[in-house]
Short mmCIF file of C-alpha atoms in Angstrom, two decimals:
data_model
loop_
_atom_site.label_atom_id
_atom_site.label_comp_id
_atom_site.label_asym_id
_atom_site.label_seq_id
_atom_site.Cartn_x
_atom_site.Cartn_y
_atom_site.Cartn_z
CA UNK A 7 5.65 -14.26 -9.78
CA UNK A 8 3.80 -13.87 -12.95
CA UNK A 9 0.25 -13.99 -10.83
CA UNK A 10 1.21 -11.04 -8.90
CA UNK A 11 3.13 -9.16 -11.29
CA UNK A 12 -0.33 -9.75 -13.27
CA UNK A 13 -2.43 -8.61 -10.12
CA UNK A 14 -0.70 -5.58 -9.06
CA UNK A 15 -1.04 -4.26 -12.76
CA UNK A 16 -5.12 -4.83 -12.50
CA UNK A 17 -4.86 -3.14 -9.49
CA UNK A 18 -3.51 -0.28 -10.97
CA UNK A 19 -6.12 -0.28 -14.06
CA UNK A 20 -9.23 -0.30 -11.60
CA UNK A 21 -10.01 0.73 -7.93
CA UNK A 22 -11.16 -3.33 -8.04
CA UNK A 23 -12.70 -5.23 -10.59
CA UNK A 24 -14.89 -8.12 -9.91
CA UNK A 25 -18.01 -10.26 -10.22
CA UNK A 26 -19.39 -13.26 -10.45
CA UNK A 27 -21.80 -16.00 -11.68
CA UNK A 28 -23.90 -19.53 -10.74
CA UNK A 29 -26.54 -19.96 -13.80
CA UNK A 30 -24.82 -19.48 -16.66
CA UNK A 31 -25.36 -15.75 -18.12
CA UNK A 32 -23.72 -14.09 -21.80
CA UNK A 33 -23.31 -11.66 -23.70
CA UNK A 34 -21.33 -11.20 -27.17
CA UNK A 35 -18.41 -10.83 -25.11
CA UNK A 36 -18.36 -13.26 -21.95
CA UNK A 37 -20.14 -16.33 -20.90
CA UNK A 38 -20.27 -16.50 -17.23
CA UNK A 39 -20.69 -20.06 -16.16
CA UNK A 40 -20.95 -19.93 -12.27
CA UNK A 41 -20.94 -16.81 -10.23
CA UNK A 42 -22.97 -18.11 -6.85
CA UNK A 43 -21.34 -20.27 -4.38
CA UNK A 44 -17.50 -19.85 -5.60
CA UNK A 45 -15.56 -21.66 -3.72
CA UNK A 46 -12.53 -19.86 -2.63
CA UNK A 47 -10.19 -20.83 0.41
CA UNK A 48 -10.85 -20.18 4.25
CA UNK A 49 -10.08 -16.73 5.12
CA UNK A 50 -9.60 -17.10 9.21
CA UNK A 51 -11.00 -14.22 11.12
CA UNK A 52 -7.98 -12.70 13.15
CA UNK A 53 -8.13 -12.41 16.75
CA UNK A 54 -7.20 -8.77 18.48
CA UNK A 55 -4.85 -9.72 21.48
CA UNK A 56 -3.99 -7.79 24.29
CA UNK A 57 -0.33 -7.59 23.49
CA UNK A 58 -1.46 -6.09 20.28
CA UNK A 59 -3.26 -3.67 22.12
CA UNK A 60 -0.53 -2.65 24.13
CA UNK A 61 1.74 -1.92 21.27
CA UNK A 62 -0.66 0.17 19.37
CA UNK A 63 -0.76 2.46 22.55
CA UNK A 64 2.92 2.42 22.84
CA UNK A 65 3.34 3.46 19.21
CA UNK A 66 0.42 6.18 20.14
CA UNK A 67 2.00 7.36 23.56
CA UNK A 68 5.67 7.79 21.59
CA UNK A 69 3.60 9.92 18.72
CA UNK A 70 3.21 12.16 21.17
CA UNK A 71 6.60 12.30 22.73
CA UNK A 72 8.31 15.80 23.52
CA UNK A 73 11.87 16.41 21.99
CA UNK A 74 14.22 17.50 24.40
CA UNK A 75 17.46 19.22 22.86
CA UNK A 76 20.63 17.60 24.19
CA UNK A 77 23.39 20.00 24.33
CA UNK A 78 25.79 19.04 27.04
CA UNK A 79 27.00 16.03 25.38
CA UNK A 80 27.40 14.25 21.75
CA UNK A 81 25.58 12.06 20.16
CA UNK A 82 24.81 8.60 21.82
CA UNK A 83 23.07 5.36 20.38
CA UNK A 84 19.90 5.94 20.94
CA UNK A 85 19.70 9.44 20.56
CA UNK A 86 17.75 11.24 17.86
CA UNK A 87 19.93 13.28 15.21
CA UNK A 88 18.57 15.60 12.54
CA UNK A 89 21.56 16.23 10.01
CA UNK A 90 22.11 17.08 6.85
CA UNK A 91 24.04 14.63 4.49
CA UNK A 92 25.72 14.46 0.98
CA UNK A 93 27.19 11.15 -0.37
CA UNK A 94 30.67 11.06 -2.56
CA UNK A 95 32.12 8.23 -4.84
CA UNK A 96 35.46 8.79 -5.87
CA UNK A 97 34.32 12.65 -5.11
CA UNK A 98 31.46 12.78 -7.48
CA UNK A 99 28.28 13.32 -5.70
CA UNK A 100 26.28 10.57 -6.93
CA UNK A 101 21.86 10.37 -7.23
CA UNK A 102 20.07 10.01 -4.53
CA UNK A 103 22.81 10.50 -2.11
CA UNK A 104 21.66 13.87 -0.22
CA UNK A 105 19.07 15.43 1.92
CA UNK A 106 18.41 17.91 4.15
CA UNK A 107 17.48 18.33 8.00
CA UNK A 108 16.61 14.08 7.77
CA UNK A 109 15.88 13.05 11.40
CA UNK A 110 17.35 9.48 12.35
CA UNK A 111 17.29 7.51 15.51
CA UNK A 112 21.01 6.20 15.79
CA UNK A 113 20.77 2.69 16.08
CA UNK A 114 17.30 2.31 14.47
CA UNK A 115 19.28 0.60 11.95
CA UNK A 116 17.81 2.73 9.49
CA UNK A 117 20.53 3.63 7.33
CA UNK A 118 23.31 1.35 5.55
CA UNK A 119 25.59 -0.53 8.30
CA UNK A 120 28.38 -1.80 9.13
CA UNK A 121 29.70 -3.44 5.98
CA UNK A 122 33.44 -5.19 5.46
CA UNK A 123 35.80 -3.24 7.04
CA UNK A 124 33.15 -0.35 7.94
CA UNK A 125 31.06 0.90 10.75
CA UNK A 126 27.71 1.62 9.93
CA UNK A 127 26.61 4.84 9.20
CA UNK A 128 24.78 5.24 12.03
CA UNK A 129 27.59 4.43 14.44
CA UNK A 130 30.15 6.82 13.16
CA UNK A 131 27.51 9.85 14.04
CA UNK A 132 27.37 8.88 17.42
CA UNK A 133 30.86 11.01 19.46
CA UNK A 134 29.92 13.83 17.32
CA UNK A 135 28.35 17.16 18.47
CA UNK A 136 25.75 19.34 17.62
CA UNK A 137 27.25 22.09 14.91
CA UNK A 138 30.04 19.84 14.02
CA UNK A 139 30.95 18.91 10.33
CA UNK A 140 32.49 15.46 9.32
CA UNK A 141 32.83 12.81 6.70
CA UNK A 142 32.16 9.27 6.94
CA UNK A 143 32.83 6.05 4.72
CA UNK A 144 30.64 3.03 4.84
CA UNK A 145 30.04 -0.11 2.49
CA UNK A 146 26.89 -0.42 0.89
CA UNK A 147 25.79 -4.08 1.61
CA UNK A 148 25.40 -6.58 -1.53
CA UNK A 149 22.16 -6.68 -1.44
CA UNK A 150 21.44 -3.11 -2.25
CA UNK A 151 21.05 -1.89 -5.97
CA UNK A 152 22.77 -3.21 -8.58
CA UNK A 153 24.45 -0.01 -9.53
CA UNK A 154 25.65 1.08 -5.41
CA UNK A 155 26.09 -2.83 -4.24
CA UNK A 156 29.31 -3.58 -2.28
CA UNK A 157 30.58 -0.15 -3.42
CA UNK A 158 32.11 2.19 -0.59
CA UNK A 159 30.79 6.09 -0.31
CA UNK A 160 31.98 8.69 1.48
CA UNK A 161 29.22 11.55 3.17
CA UNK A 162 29.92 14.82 4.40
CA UNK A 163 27.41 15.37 7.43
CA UNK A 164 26.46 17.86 9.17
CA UNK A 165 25.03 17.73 12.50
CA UNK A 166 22.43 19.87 13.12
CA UNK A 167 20.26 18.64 16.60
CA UNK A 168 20.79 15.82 19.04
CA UNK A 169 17.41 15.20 20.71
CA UNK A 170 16.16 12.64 22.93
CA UNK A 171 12.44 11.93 23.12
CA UNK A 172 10.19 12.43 26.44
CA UNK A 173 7.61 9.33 25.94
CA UNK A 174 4.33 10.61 28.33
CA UNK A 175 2.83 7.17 30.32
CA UNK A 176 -0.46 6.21 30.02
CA UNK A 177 -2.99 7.94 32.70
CA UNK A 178 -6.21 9.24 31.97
CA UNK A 179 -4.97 12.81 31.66
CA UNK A 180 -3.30 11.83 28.79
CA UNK A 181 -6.01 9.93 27.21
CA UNK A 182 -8.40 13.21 27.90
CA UNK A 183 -6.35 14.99 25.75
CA UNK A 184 -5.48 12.62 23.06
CA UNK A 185 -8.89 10.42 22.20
CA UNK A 186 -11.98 12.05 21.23
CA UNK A 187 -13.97 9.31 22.67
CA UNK A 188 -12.25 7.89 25.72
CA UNK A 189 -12.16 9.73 29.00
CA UNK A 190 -9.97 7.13 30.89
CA UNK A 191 -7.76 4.72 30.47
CA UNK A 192 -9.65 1.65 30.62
CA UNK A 193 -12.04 2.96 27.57
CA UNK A 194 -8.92 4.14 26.09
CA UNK A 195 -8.17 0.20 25.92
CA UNK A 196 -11.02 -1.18 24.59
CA UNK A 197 -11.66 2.04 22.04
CA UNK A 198 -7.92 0.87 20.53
CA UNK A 199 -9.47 -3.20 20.46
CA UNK A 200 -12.47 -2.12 19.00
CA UNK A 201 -10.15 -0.18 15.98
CA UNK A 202 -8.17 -3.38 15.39
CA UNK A 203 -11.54 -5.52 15.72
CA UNK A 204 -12.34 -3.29 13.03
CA UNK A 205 -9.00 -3.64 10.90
CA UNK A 206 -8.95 -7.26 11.09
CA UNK A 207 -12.10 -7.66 9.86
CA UNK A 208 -12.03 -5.07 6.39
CA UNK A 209 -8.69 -7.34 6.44
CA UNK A 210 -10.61 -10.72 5.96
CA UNK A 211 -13.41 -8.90 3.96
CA UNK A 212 -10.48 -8.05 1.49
CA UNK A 213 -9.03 -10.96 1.25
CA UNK A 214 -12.39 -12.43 0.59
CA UNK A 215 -13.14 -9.92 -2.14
CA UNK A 216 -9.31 -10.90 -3.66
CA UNK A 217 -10.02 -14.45 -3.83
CA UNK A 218 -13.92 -14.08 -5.39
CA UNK A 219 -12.40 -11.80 -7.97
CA UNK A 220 -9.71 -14.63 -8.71
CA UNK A 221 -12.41 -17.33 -8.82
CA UNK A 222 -14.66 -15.30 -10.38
CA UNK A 223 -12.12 -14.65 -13.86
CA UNK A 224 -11.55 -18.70 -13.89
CA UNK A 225 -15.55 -18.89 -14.75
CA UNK A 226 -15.82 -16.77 -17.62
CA UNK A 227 -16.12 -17.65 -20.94
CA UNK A 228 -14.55 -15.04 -23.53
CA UNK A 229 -15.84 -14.68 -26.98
CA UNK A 230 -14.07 -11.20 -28.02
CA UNK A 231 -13.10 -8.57 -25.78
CA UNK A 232 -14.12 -5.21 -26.11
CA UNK A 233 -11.24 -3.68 -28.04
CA UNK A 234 -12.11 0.46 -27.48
CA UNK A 235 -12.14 -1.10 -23.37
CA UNK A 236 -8.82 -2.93 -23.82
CA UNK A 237 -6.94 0.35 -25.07
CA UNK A 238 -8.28 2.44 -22.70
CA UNK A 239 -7.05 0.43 -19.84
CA UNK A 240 -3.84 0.11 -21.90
CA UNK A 241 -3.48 3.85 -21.97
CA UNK A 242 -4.51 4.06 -18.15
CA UNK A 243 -1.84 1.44 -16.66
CA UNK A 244 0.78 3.07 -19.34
CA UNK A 245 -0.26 6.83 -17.51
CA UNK A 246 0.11 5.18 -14.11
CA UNK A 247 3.59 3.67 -14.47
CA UNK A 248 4.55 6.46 -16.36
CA UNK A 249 3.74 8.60 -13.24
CA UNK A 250 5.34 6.41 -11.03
CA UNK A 251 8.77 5.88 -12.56
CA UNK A 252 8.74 9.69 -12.15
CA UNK A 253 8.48 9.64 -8.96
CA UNK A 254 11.17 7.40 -8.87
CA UNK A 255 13.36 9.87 -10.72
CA UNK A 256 13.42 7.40 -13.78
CA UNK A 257 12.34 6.68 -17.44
CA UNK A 258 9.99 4.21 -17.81
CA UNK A 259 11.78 1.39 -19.52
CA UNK A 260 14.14 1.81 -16.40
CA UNK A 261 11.51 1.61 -14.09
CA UNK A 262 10.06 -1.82 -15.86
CA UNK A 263 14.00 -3.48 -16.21
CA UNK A 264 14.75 -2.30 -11.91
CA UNK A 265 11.49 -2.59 -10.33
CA UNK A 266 8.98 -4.37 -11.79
CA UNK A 267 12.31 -6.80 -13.22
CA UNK A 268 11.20 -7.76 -16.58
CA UNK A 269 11.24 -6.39 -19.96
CA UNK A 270 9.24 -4.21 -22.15
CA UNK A 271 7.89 -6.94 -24.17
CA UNK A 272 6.99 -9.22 -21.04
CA UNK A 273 5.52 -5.70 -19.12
CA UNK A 274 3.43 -4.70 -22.07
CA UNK A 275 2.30 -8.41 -23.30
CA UNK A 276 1.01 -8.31 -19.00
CA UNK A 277 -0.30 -5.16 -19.11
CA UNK A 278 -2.78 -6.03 -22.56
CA UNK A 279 -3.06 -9.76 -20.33
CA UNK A 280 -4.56 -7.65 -17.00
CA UNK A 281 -6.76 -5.21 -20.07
CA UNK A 282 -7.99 -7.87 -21.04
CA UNK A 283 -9.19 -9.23 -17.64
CA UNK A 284 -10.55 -6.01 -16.59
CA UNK A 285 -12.60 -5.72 -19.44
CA UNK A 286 -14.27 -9.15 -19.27
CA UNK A 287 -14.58 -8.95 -15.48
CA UNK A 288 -17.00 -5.80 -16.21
CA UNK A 289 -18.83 -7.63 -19.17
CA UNK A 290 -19.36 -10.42 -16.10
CA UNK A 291 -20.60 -7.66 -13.63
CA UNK A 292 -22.93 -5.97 -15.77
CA UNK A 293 -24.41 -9.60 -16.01
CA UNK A 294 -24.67 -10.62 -12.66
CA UNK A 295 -25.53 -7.02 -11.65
CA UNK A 296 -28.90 -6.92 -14.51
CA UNK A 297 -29.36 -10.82 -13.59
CA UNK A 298 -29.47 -10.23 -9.61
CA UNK A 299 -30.96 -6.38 -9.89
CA UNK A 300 -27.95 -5.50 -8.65
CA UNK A 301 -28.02 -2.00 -9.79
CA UNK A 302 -26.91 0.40 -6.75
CA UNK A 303 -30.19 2.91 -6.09
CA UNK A 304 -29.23 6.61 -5.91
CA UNK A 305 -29.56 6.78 -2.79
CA UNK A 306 -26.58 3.66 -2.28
CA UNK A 307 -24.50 5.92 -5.22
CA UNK A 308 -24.40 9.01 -3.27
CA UNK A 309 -23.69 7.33 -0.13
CA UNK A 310 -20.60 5.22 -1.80
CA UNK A 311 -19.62 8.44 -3.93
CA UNK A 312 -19.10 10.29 -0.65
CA UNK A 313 -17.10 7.14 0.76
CA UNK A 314 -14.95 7.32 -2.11
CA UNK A 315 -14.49 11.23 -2.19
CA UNK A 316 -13.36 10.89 1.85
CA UNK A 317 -11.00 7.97 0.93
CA UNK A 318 -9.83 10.32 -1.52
CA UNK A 319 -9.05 12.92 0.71
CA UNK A 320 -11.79 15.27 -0.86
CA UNK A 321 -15.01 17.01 1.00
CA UNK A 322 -16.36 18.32 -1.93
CA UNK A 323 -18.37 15.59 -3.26
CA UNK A 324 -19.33 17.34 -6.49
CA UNK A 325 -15.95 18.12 -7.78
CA UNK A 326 -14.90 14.68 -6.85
CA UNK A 327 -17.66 13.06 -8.98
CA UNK A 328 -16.54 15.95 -12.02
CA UNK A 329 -12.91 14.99 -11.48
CA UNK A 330 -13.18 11.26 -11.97
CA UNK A 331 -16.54 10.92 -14.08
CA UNK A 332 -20.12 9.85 -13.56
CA UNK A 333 -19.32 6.87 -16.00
CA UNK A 334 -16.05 5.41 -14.13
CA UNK A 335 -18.10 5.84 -10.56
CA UNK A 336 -21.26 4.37 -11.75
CA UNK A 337 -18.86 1.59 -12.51
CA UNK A 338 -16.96 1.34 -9.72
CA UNK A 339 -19.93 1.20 -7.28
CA UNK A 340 -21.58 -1.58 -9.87
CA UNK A 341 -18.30 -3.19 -9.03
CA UNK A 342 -18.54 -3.47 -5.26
CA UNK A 343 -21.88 -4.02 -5.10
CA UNK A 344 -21.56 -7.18 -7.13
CA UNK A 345 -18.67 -7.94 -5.13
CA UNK A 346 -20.59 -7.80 -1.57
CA UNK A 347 -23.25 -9.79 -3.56
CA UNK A 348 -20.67 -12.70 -4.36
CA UNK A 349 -18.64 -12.60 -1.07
CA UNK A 350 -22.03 -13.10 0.49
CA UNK A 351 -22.93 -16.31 -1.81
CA UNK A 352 -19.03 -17.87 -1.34
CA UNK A 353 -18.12 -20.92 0.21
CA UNK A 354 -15.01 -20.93 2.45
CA UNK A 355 -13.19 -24.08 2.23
CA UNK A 356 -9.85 -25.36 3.47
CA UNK A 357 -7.15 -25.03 1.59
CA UNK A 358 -6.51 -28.55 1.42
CA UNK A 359 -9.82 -29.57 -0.23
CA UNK A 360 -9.03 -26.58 -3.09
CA UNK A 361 -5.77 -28.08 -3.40
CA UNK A 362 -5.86 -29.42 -7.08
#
């Protein structure tokens, strides 16, 4: 628990930190005392079957469904509902509890159901028509938050649309209109293989790049860390849970106790713990990177900026690289290229010979 409470914080700090190290290298911070031929455990390349295929074009084909408005009928299982809904207990409206025009598949199993002596919530919409208002009480199960566990709510709904969905087949008309490089339905096929040829394999590379970076940190040496680096990461992983317990709606001591389940003293003593880490795993990559003229050219740092700024979701390249810094990108390319570098120099073994 602690190892991936520990990981998902470094996660946070860095886009991915890394590195690595055969003859020993050092600095005033880090001694690196092996960084070619890790040994990490076999990552098994994952083979694309055809029933895999098929359900990626099912999920595809029902993307592009057509709603069809029922309106002679009420709700059945099965049908799609779009309603609006506000949740009561003991008549208070409580957090959370409402939203507006949500669409929900009844019997998706979606929402809570049934619980003790009550239906599920998605049962006792189905009977009802489109325009009507009603209430409903369910159970929420025990499983569910601490605060709304085993307690019993009562919503107000209101029923906006019944819909069922129109799911097109597969022919090559269909394909025409929906794959930019397919024109029938056979290449249709193999275009969706080759994407989760493609998947599976940035799957294993990542894996491999997980485990290198875990080897990697048990072969370094530290002598001091680089305190103004520690605080800074501090500061960053502090901003970024910050952030997210707002988008959770709470403070962030609330946010540490309900979803990360620990305390302040255990989160923060992690969070220096993961600082720490990430600041001697880039004292190790500027090492191997010098050691191994690892340096990306400029030509390899444009190319990778413009990667990141499209991962990002940005097309202009230059106010990507003004809105994240020249420093932290120079950094973060020095960072996978050392990475490719070491995943390239591993050895795979099985997991029973790295069995301690």
């Amino acid at each position: 628990m602690k190892k991936k409470m520990i990981a998902m914080i470094l996660a946070a700090a860095v886009a991915g930190t890394l590195a690595g190290c055969s003859n020993e290298l050092s600095n005033e911070y880090v001694t690196v005392t092996q960084y070619k031929g890790l040994e990490v455990s076999q990552v098994e390349d994952a083979e694309v079957t055809d029933e895999q295929v098929e359900q990626v074009i099912q999920t595809n084909l029902e993307s592009t469904a057509e709603k069809a408005a029922v309106t002679d009928r009420a709700a059945e299982m099965g049908d799609w509902v779009n309603i609006d809904f506000t949740g009561y207990m003991d008549g208070v409206a409580f957090d959370n509890g409402s939203a507006q025009a949500q669409d929900l598949q009844l019997g998706s199993g979606s929402y809570i159901g049934a619980s003790g002596d009550y239906a599920g919530f998605e049962d006792q919409i189905a009977g009802h028509q489109t325009g009507e208002e009603f209430d409903i009480t369910v159970q929420f199960p025990e499983n569910y938050t601490e605060e709304m566990a085993g307690k019993v709510a009562d919503f107000h709904i209101v029923l906006n649309e019944i819909y069922t969905e129109n799911v097109p087949e597969l022919t090559d008309e269909w394909v025409q209109s929906n794959s930019e490089d397919s024109e029938n339905v056979d290449q249709y096929r193999e275009e969706v293989r080759k994407q989760l040829e493609e998947q599976a394999e940035a799957s294993v590379q990542s894996q491999l790049r997980s485990l290198v970076q875990e080897a990697l940190l048990e072969n370094i040496e530290v002598e001091k860390y680089p305190e103004d680096v520690v605080n800074k990461q501090i500061e960053e992983m502090e901003t970024y849970y910050t952030q997210m317990a707002a988008m959770y709606g709470v403070e962030l001591a609330d946010f540490i106790e309900t979803y990360l389940q620990t305390t302040e003293d255990d989160f923060n003593a992690r969070i220096k713990e993961a600082a720490q880490q990430t600041a001697a795993l880039d004292q190790a990559v500027l090492l191997i990177a010098e050691k191994e003229n690892l340096e990306p050219s400029d030509e390899e740092y444009e190319e990778r900026v413009k990667e990141y700024a499209e991962q990002a979701g940005m097309t202009d390249v230059d106010a990507y690289k003004e809105q994240v810094g020249e420093d932290v990108l120079k950094n973060a390319i020095r960072i996978d290229v050392v990475t490719d570098y070491l995943v390239e120099e591993c050895i795979q073994v099985e997991e029973s010979d790295t069995a301690e």
